[in-house]
């Protein structure tokens, strides 16, 4: 028996609080002009202190379930892709499972940096293909403001908070057609959260040195990303025998508009078929791709049976791409 999977529901959750470039001008030595021209970001959302990853994840999941017309008890597995879980354990997936009453589900968190959502959908697809599961929730959620140093202008202008969730179900028509995921650990040092793990546990010293915040070599990550994204997309095209122009829409990870433009140019793909939401939300790590996908769907830029490529990169350094057929 051959089983196939597709996205049957999608939902998002974004904090209400908007942090503009003009507000950041008052916090660090930067300008709206610098941030806009160097990154494409105008504003980002920031979760209030009482909101954790499981809260945004739960809201996004409820909307996705409602669109898919799936009851929580029909969910077999919950995968929360995040680098900002509520706590190290229990997994955020366990908290979401309890929040939504998914009484028959397994659950775990997946750590693949900003490629998390690509990895999560890939994993979910395998569970459906083996026939083991019928309905899986994949949630990309990050509250990056909690691990961002708002005294460091190199990083604090880039990041934001949000969540996006999809229901992946066993479907008649194949919706998740191809995937390619990779990791290159040799570049791991370019994007890290140095303290708080078993190598360097959190302490007063790590707090003082700012090691509990994201550290990044922006130029190195930039160089990696502009090659990795086209590379992942080209693997998908090779695997499926498709031409880039057979793709109706491209949804890239939203880290920097210049990275997106450079990758899209290398692929010889038209920018007017690329999902862009970085101006409003900045980089929300695992949430960026599902949120951008949700918006192009709500804006009616994609329609049923369209071929869409999702592509991302992130801490690891990870990267990957998915080819989906839109079934909604
Ligand atoms: N405001 C004003 N100036 C800033 C600034 C800010 N927010 N951040 C950095 N600068 C300064 C730098 O200090 C540097 O000054 P210097 O020349 O006096 O040292 C100057 O701007 C240029 O820095 P540079 O690193 O060359 O800028 P850039 O054009 O490469 O842009 C990034 C920097 C971080 C925006 C860019 O490298 C990037 O987006 N990298 C990828 C990051 C990423 O994707 N991370 C997440 C991965 S999932």
CSV table of C-alpha atoms and ligand atoms in Angstrom, one decimal:
chain,number,residue,atom,x,y,z
A,1,UNK,CA,0.0,0.0,0.0
A,2,UNK,CA,1.4,3.4,-1.0
A,3,UNK,CA,0.6,6.2,1.4
A,4,UNK,CA,1.0,9.9,0.6
A,5,UNK,CA,0.7,13.1,2.7
A,6,UNK,CA,-0.3,16.7,2.2
A,7,UNK,CA,-1.0,19.9,4.1
A,8,UNK,CA,-4.7,20.0,5.0
A,9,UNK,CA,-4.8,23.0,7.4
A,10,UNK,CA,-2.6,25.9,8.4
A,11,UNK,CA,-2.7,28.5,11.2
A,12,UNK,CA,-0.5,31.2,12.7
A,13,UNK,CA,-0.1,33.2,15.9
A,14,UNK,CA,1.7,36.5,16.1
A,15,UNK,CA,2.1,38.6,19.2
A,16,UNK,CA,0.3,42.0,19.0
A,17,UNK,CA,3.2,44.1,20.1
A,18,UNK,CA,5.0,45.7,17.1
A,19,UNK,CA,8.6,46.8,17.6
A,20,UNK,CA,9.5,49.3,14.9
A,21,UNK,CA,12.9,50.3,13.5
A,22,UNK,CA,12.3,53.8,15.0
A,23,UNK,CA,12.0,52.3,18.5
A,24,UNK,CA,15.2,50.4,17.9
A,25,UNK,CA,16.9,53.7,17.0
A,26,UNK,CA,16.3,54.7,20.6
A,27,UNK,CA,17.8,51.4,22.0
A,28,UNK,CA,21.0,50.9,20.0
A,29,UNK,CA,23.1,53.0,17.6
A,30,UNK,CA,21.2,52.2,14.4
A,31,UNK,CA,18.7,53.7,12.0
A,32,UNK,CA,15.5,52.8,10.1
A,33,UNK,CA,17.4,53.6,6.9
A,34,UNK,CA,20.3,51.1,7.8
A,35,UNK,CA,17.9,48.3,8.9
A,36,UNK,CA,15.6,48.8,5.9
A,37,UNK,CA,18.4,48.9,3.2
A,38,UNK,CA,20.6,46.2,4.8
A,39,UNK,CA,17.8,43.7,5.8
A,40,UNK,CA,14.4,44.7,4.4
A,41,UNK,CA,12.9,44.7,7.9
A,42,UNK,CA,10.6,47.5,9.0
A,43,UNK,CA,9.1,46.0,12.1
A,44,UNK,CA,8.8,42.8,14.1
A,45,UNK,CA,6.5,41.3,16.7
A,46,UNK,CA,7.6,40.8,20.3
A,47,UNK,CA,5.8,38.4,22.7
A,48,UNK,CA,4.8,39.8,26.1
A,49,UNK,CA,6.7,38.3,29.0
A,50,UNK,CA,3.8,36.0,30.0
A,51,UNK,CA,3.7,34.3,26.6
A,52,UNK,CA,5.9,31.3,25.9
A,53,UNK,CA,6.5,29.2,22.8
A,54,UNK,CA,3.8,26.7,23.8
A,55,UNK,CA,1.2,29.5,23.9
A,56,UNK,CA,1.8,30.8,20.4
A,57,UNK,CA,2.1,27.1,19.2
A,58,UNK,CA,-1.2,26.2,20.7
A,59,UNK,CA,-3.0,29.1,19.1
A,60,UNK,CA,-1.5,28.4,15.7
A,61,UNK,CA,-2.3,24.7,16.1
A,62,UNK,CA,-6.0,25.3,16.9
A,63,UNK,CA,-6.5,27.4,13.8
A,64,UNK,CA,-4.7,24.7,11.6
A,65,UNK,CA,-6.9,21.9,13.1
A,66,UNK,CA,-10.0,23.9,12.5
A,67,UNK,CA,-9.1,24.4,8.8
A,68,UNK,CA,-8.2,20.7,8.4
A,69,UNK,CA,-11.5,19.8,10.2
A,70,UNK,CA,-9.5,17.4,12.4
A,71,UNK,CA,-10.3,16.9,16.1
A,72,UNK,CA,-7.4,17.0,18.6
A,73,UNK,CA,-7.9,13.3,19.4
A,74,UNK,CA,-7.3,12.4,15.8
A,75,UNK,CA,-3.8,13.8,16.0
A,76,UNK,CA,-1.1,11.0,16.1
A,77,UNK,CA,2.0,13.1,16.5
A,78,UNK,CA,3.0,16.7,17.4
A,79,UNK,CA,6.3,18.0,16.3
A,80,UNK,CA,7.3,21.5,17.6
A,81,UNK,CA,10.2,22.9,15.7
A,82,UNK,CA,11.9,25.5,17.9
A,83,UNK,CA,15.1,26.8,19.4
A,84,UNK,CA,13.2,28.6,22.1
A,85,UNK,CA,11.2,25.9,23.9
A,86,UNK,CA,9.3,26.9,27.1
A,87,UNK,CA,12.1,25.1,28.9
A,88,UNK,CA,14.6,22.3,28.2
A,89,UNK,CA,12.1,19.7,29.3
A,90,UNK,CA,9.3,18.7,29.1
A,91,UNK,CA,9.2,19.2,25.4
A,92,UNK,CA,7.0,22.1,24.1
A,93,UNK,CA,5.2,19.5,22.1
A,94,UNK,CA,4.1,17.8,25.4
A,95,UNK,CA,2.7,21.1,26.6
A,96,UNK,CA,0.8,21.7,23.4
A,97,UNK,CA,-0.5,18.2,23.5
A,98,UNK,CA,-2.0,18.9,26.9
A,99,UNK,CA,-3.3,22.3,25.9
A,100,UNK,CA,-5.2,21.1,22.9
A,101,UNK,CA,-6.3,17.7,24.3
A,102,UNK,CA,-4.5,15.6,21.7
A,103,UNK,CA,-5.0,12.6,23.9
A,104,UNK,CA,-3.8,10.0,21.3
A,105,UNK,CA,-0.6,11.8,20.2
A,106,UNK,CA,3.1,11.3,20.5
A,107,UNK,CA,5.2,14.4,20.6
A,108,UNK,CA,8.7,15.8,20.5
A,109,UNK,CA,10.6,19.0,19.8
A,110,UNK,CA,12.9,19.3,16.8
A,111,UNK,CA,16.0,21.5,16.8
A,112,UNK,CA,17.2,22.5,13.4
A,113,UNK,CA,17.5,26.3,13.8
A,114,UNK,CA,15.6,28.3,11.2
A,115,UNK,CA,15.3,25.2,8.9
A,116,UNK,CA,13.2,23.6,11.7
A,117,UNK,CA,9.9,23.7,9.7
A,118,UNK,CA,11.5,22.1,6.6
A,119,UNK,CA,12.9,19.4,8.8
A,120,UNK,CA,9.6,18.9,10.7
A,121,UNK,CA,7.5,18.5,7.6
A,122,UNK,CA,10.1,16.1,6.2
A,123,UNK,CA,9.9,14.0,9.3
A,124,UNK,CA,6.1,14.1,9.4
A,125,UNK,CA,6.0,13.0,5.7
A,126,UNK,CA,8.0,9.9,6.6
A,127,UNK,CA,5.6,8.8,9.3
A,128,UNK,CA,2.6,9.2,7.0
A,129,UNK,CA,4.4,7.3,4.1
A,130,UNK,CA,5.2,4.3,6.3
A,131,UNK,CA,1.5,4.1,7.2
A,132,UNK,CA,2.2,4.5,10.9
A,133,UNK,CA,0.3,7.8,11.3
A,134,UNK,CA,-2.6,9.6,9.6
A,135,UNK,CA,-2.6,13.1,11.1
A,136,UNK,CA,0.4,15.1,12.3
A,137,UNK,CA,0.8,18.6,13.6
A,138,UNK,CA,4.0,20.4,12.6
A,139,UNK,CA,4.5,23.7,14.4
A,140,UNK,CA,7.3,26.2,13.7
A,141,UNK,CA,7.5,28.5,16.7
A,142,UNK,CA,10.2,30.8,18.1
A,143,UNK,CA,10.3,33.6,20.6
A,144,UNK,CA,13.7,34.9,19.6
A,145,UNK,CA,13.3,38.1,21.6
A,146,UNK,CA,14.0,35.9,24.7
A,147,UNK,CA,17.5,35.0,23.4
A,148,UNK,CA,18.3,38.4,21.8
A,149,UNK,CA,20.7,40.9,23.3
A,150,UNK,CA,18.9,44.2,22.8
A,151,UNK,CA,22.2,46.0,23.4
A,152,UNK,CA,23.8,44.3,20.3
A,153,UNK,CA,22.9,46.1,17.1
A,154,UNK,CA,24.4,43.3,15.0
A,155,UNK,CA,21.6,40.9,16.0
A,156,UNK,CA,18.7,42.7,17.8
A,157,UNK,CA,17.4,44.4,14.6
A,158,UNK,CA,16.9,41.1,12.9
A,159,UNK,CA,14.7,38.9,15.0
A,160,UNK,CA,11.1,38.6,16.0
A,161,UNK,CA,8.5,36.2,17.5
A,162,UNK,CA,5.7,34.1,16.0
A,163,UNK,CA,4.3,30.7,15.3
A,164,UNK,CA,2.9,28.8,12.3
A,165,UNK,CA,1.3,25.4,12.3
A,166,UNK,CA,0.2,22.9,9.6
A,167,UNK,CA,-1.8,19.7,9.8
A,168,UNK,CA,-0.1,17.0,7.6
A,169,UNK,CA,-2.6,14.2,6.9
A,170,UNK,CA,-2.7,11.0,4.8
A,171,UNK,CA,-4.3,12.3,1.6
A,172,UNK,CA,-5.4,10.8,-1.7
A,173,UNK,CA,-3.4,13.3,-3.8
A,174,UNK,CA,0.3,13.6,-3.0
A,175,UNK,CA,0.8,17.0,-1.4
A,176,UNK,CA,4.4,16.6,-0.1
A,177,UNK,CA,6.2,15.6,-3.2
A,178,UNK,CA,9.9,15.9,-2.5
A,179,UNK,CA,12.4,17.0,0.2
A,180,UNK,CA,16.0,17.7,0.7
A,181,UNK,CA,17.6,18.4,4.1
A,182,UNK,CA,21.3,18.8,5.1
A,183,UNK,CA,23.5,20.0,7.9
A,184,UNK,CA,27.0,21.4,7.7
A,185,UNK,CA,28.3,21.4,11.3
A,186,UNK,CA,31.6,22.9,10.2
A,187,UNK,CA,29.8,26.3,10.1
A,188,UNK,CA,28.1,25.7,13.5
A,189,UNK,CA,30.1,28.4,15.3
A,190,UNK,CA,28.7,31.1,13.0
A,191,UNK,CA,25.3,31.1,14.8
A,192,UNK,CA,25.1,30.0,18.4
A,193,UNK,CA,23.5,30.3,21.7
A,194,UNK,CA,26.7,29.6,23.7
A,195,UNK,CA,25.4,29.2,27.2
A,196,UNK,CA,22.6,27.4,28.9
A,197,UNK,CA,23.4,23.9,27.7
A,198,UNK,CA,25.7,21.1,29.0
A,199,UNK,CA,28.9,22.7,27.6
A,200,UNK,CA,28.4,26.0,29.4
A,201,UNK,CA,25.6,26.0,31.9
A,202,UNK,CA,23.9,29.3,32.7
A,203,UNK,CA,25.6,31.2,35.5
A,204,UNK,CA,26.1,34.7,36.7
A,205,UNK,CA,29.3,34.7,34.6
A,206,UNK,CA,27.6,33.7,31.4
A,207,UNK,CA,24.9,36.3,32.0
A,208,UNK,CA,27.4,39.0,32.5
A,209,UNK,CA,29.2,38.1,29.3
A,210,UNK,CA,26.0,38.0,27.3
A,211,UNK,CA,26.5,34.3,26.5
A,212,UNK,CA,22.8,33.5,27.0
A,213,UNK,CA,22.0,35.5,23.9
A,214,UNK,CA,22.4,34.7,20.2
A,215,UNK,CA,25.9,35.2,18.8
A,216,UNK,CA,26.3,35.5,15.1
A,217,UNK,CA,28.9,36.1,12.4
A,218,UNK,CA,26.4,37.8,10.0
A,219,UNK,CA,28.8,37.9,7.0
A,220,UNK,CA,29.6,34.2,7.2
A,221,UNK,CA,25.9,33.2,7.6
A,222,UNK,CA,25.1,35.4,4.6
A,223,UNK,CA,27.7,33.7,2.4
A,224,UNK,CA,26.4,30.3,3.4
A,225,UNK,CA,22.8,31.2,2.9
A,226,UNK,CA,23.1,32.6,-0.6
A,227,UNK,CA,24.6,29.3,-1.8
A,228,UNK,CA,22.7,26.9,0.4
A,229,UNK,CA,19.2,28.0,-0.6
A,230,UNK,CA,19.7,27.6,-4.4
A,231,UNK,CA,21.6,24.4,-3.8
A,232,UNK,CA,18.6,22.9,-1.9
A,233,UNK,CA,16.1,24.0,-4.5
A,234,UNK,CA,18.3,22.6,-7.3
A,235,UNK,CA,18.4,19.2,-5.6
A,236,UNK,CA,14.6,19.2,-5.5
A,237,UNK,CA,14.4,20.1,-9.2
A,238,UNK,CA,16.9,17.4,-10.0
A,239,UNK,CA,15.0,14.8,-7.9
A,240,UNK,CA,11.7,15.6,-9.6
A,241,UNK,CA,12.8,16.5,-13.1
A,242,UNK,CA,11.1,19.9,-12.9
A,243,UNK,CA,12.3,23.2,-14.2
A,244,UNK,CA,12.4,26.2,-11.9
A,245,UNK,CA,9.6,27.9,-13.9
A,246,UNK,CA,7.3,24.9,-13.3
A,247,UNK,CA,7.2,26.2,-9.7
A,248,UNK,CA,4.3,28.5,-9.1
A,249,UNK,CA,5.5,30.1,-5.8
A,250,UNK,CA,8.7,30.1,-3.7
A,251,UNK,CA,8.6,30.6,0.0
A,252,UNK,CA,12.1,31.2,1.4
A,253,UNK,CA,13.2,31.6,5.0
A,254,UNK,CA,12.9,35.3,5.9
A,255,UNK,CA,16.3,36.3,7.3
A,256,UNK,CA,17.3,39.2,5.0
A,257,UNK,CA,15.7,40.5,1.8
A,258,UNK,CA,19.2,40.7,0.2
A,259,UNK,CA,19.8,37.0,0.9
A,260,UNK,CA,16.4,36.2,-0.6
A,261,UNK,CA,17.0,38.4,-3.7
A,262,UNK,CA,20.5,36.9,-4.3
A,263,UNK,CA,19.2,33.3,-4.0
A,264,UNK,CA,16.2,34.0,-6.2
A,265,UNK,CA,18.5,35.6,-8.8
A,266,UNK,CA,20.8,32.6,-8.8
A,267,UNK,CA,17.8,30.4,-9.4
A,268,UNK,CA,16.6,32.6,-12.3
A,269,UNK,CA,13.1,32.8,-10.7
A,270,UNK,CA,10.8,35.9,-10.8
A,271,UNK,CA,10.7,37.9,-7.6
A,272,UNK,CA,6.9,38.5,-8.1
A,273,UNK,CA,6.4,34.8,-7.3
A,274,UNK,CA,8.3,34.9,-4.0
A,275,UNK,CA,6.6,35.1,-0.6
A,276,UNK,CA,7.9,38.0,1.4
A,277,UNK,CA,6.9,38.9,4.9
A,278,UNK,CA,10.2,39.9,6.4
A,279,UNK,CA,9.3,43.6,6.3
A,280,UNK,CA,6.5,43.0,8.9
A,281,UNK,CA,8.0,40.3,11.1
A,282,UNK,CA,11.8,40.1,10.7
A,283,UNK,CA,13.3,36.6,11.2
A,284,UNK,CA,11.1,34.4,13.3
A,285,UNK,CA,13.3,31.3,12.8
A,286,UNK,CA,11.1,28.2,12.4
A,287,UNK,CA,7.9,30.3,12.2
A,288,UNK,CA,9.1,32.4,9.2
A,289,UNK,CA,8.3,29.9,6.5
A,290,UNK,CA,4.8,28.7,7.7
A,291,UNK,CA,3.8,32.4,8.4
A,292,UNK,CA,4.9,33.5,4.9
A,293,UNK,CA,3.0,30.4,3.4
A,294,UNK,CA,-0.1,31.3,5.4
A,295,UNK,CA,0.0,34.9,4.1
A,296,UNK,CA,0.3,34.0,0.4
A,297,UNK,CA,-2.6,31.6,0.9
A,298,UNK,CA,-4.8,34.2,2.6
A,299,UNK,CA,-3.8,36.8,0.0
A,300,UNK,CA,-4.9,34.3,-2.7
A,301,UNK,CA,-1.5,34.3,-4.3
A,302,UNK,CA,-1.5,30.5,-4.4
A,303,UNK,CA,-4.4,28.2,-5.5
A,304,UNK,CA,-5.2,24.5,-5.3
A,305,UNK,CA,-2.7,22.3,-7.1
A,306,UNK,CA,0.0,25.0,-7.3
A,307,UNK,CA,3.5,23.7,-6.9
A,308,UNK,CA,5.3,25.5,-4.1
A,309,UNK,CA,8.9,25.3,-3.0
A,310,UNK,CA,9.7,26.1,0.6
A,311,UNK,CA,13.4,26.6,1.3
A,312,UNK,CA,15.4,27.6,4.4
A,313,UNK,CA,18.7,27.7,6.3
A,314,UNK,CA,19.7,28.2,9.8
A,315,UNK,CA,21.8,27.3,12.9
A,316,UNK,CA,23.6,24.1,12.5
A,317,UNK,CA,24.3,25.2,9.8
A,318,UNK,CA,21.2,23.5,8.4
A,319,UNK,CA,19.5,24.0,5.2
A,320,UNK,CA,16.8,22.3,3.1
A,321,UNK,CA,13.8,22.6,0.8
A,322,UNK,CA,10.4,21.0,0.2
A,323,UNK,CA,8.3,20.7,-2.9
A,324,UNK,CA,4.6,20.7,-2.1
A,325,UNK,CA,1.4,20.6,-4.1
A,326,UNK,CA,-1.1,22.9,-2.4
A,327,UNK,CA,-4.2,20.9,-1.7
A,328,UNK,CA,-6.4,23.5,0.1
B,1,LIG,N1,22.8,49.5,12.5
B,1,LIG,C1,23.8,50.2,12.0
B,1,LIG,N2,25.0,49.7,11.7
B,1,LIG,C2,25.1,48.3,11.9
B,1,LIG,C3,24.1,47.5,12.4
B,1,LIG,C4,22.9,48.2,12.8
B,1,LIG,N3,21.9,47.5,13.2
B,1,LIG,N4,24.6,46.3,12.5
B,1,LIG,C5,25.8,46.3,12.1
B,1,LIG,N5,26.2,47.5,11.7
B,1,LIG,C6,27.5,48.0,11.2
B,1,LIG,C7,28.6,47.0,11.4
B,1,LIG,O1,29.1,47.2,12.8
B,1,LIG,C8,29.6,47.4,10.4
B,1,LIG,O2,30.3,48.5,10.8
B,1,LIG,P1,31.8,48.6,10.6
B,1,LIG,O3,32.1,48.5,9.1
B,1,LIG,O4,32.2,50.0,11.2
B,1,LIG,O5,32.4,47.5,11.4
B,1,LIG,C9,28.7,47.9,9.2
B,1,LIG,O6,27.4,48.1,9.8
B,1,LIG,C10,28.6,46.9,8.1
B,1,LIG,O7,28.4,45.6,8.6
B,1,LIG,P2,28.3,44.3,7.7
B,1,LIG,O8,28.4,43.1,8.5
B,1,LIG,O9,29.2,44.5,6.5
B,1,LIG,O10,26.8,44.6,7.2
B,1,LIG,P3,26.0,43.6,6.2
B,1,LIG,O11,25.6,44.4,5.1
B,1,LIG,O12,26.7,42.3,5.9
B,1,LIG,O13,24.7,43.3,7.1
B,1,LIG,C11,23.7,41.6,8.4
B,1,LIG,C12,24.8,42.6,8.3
B,1,LIG,C13,23.8,40.9,9.7
B,1,LIG,C14,22.4,42.2,8.2
B,1,LIG,C15,24.0,40.5,7.3
B,1,LIG,O14,25.3,40.1,7.3
B,1,LIG,C16,23.1,39.3,7.4
B,1,LIG,O15,21.9,39.4,7.2
B,1,LIG,N6,23.6,38.1,7.6
B,1,LIG,C17,22.9,36.9,7.7
B,1,LIG,C18,22.3,36.9,9.1
B,1,LIG,C19,21.2,35.8,9.2
B,1,LIG,O16,20.6,35.4,8.3
B,1,LIG,N7,21.1,35.3,10.4
B,1,LIG,C20,20.0,34.3,10.8
B,1,LIG,C21,20.2,33.0,10.1
B,1,LIG,S1,18.8,32.0,10.2
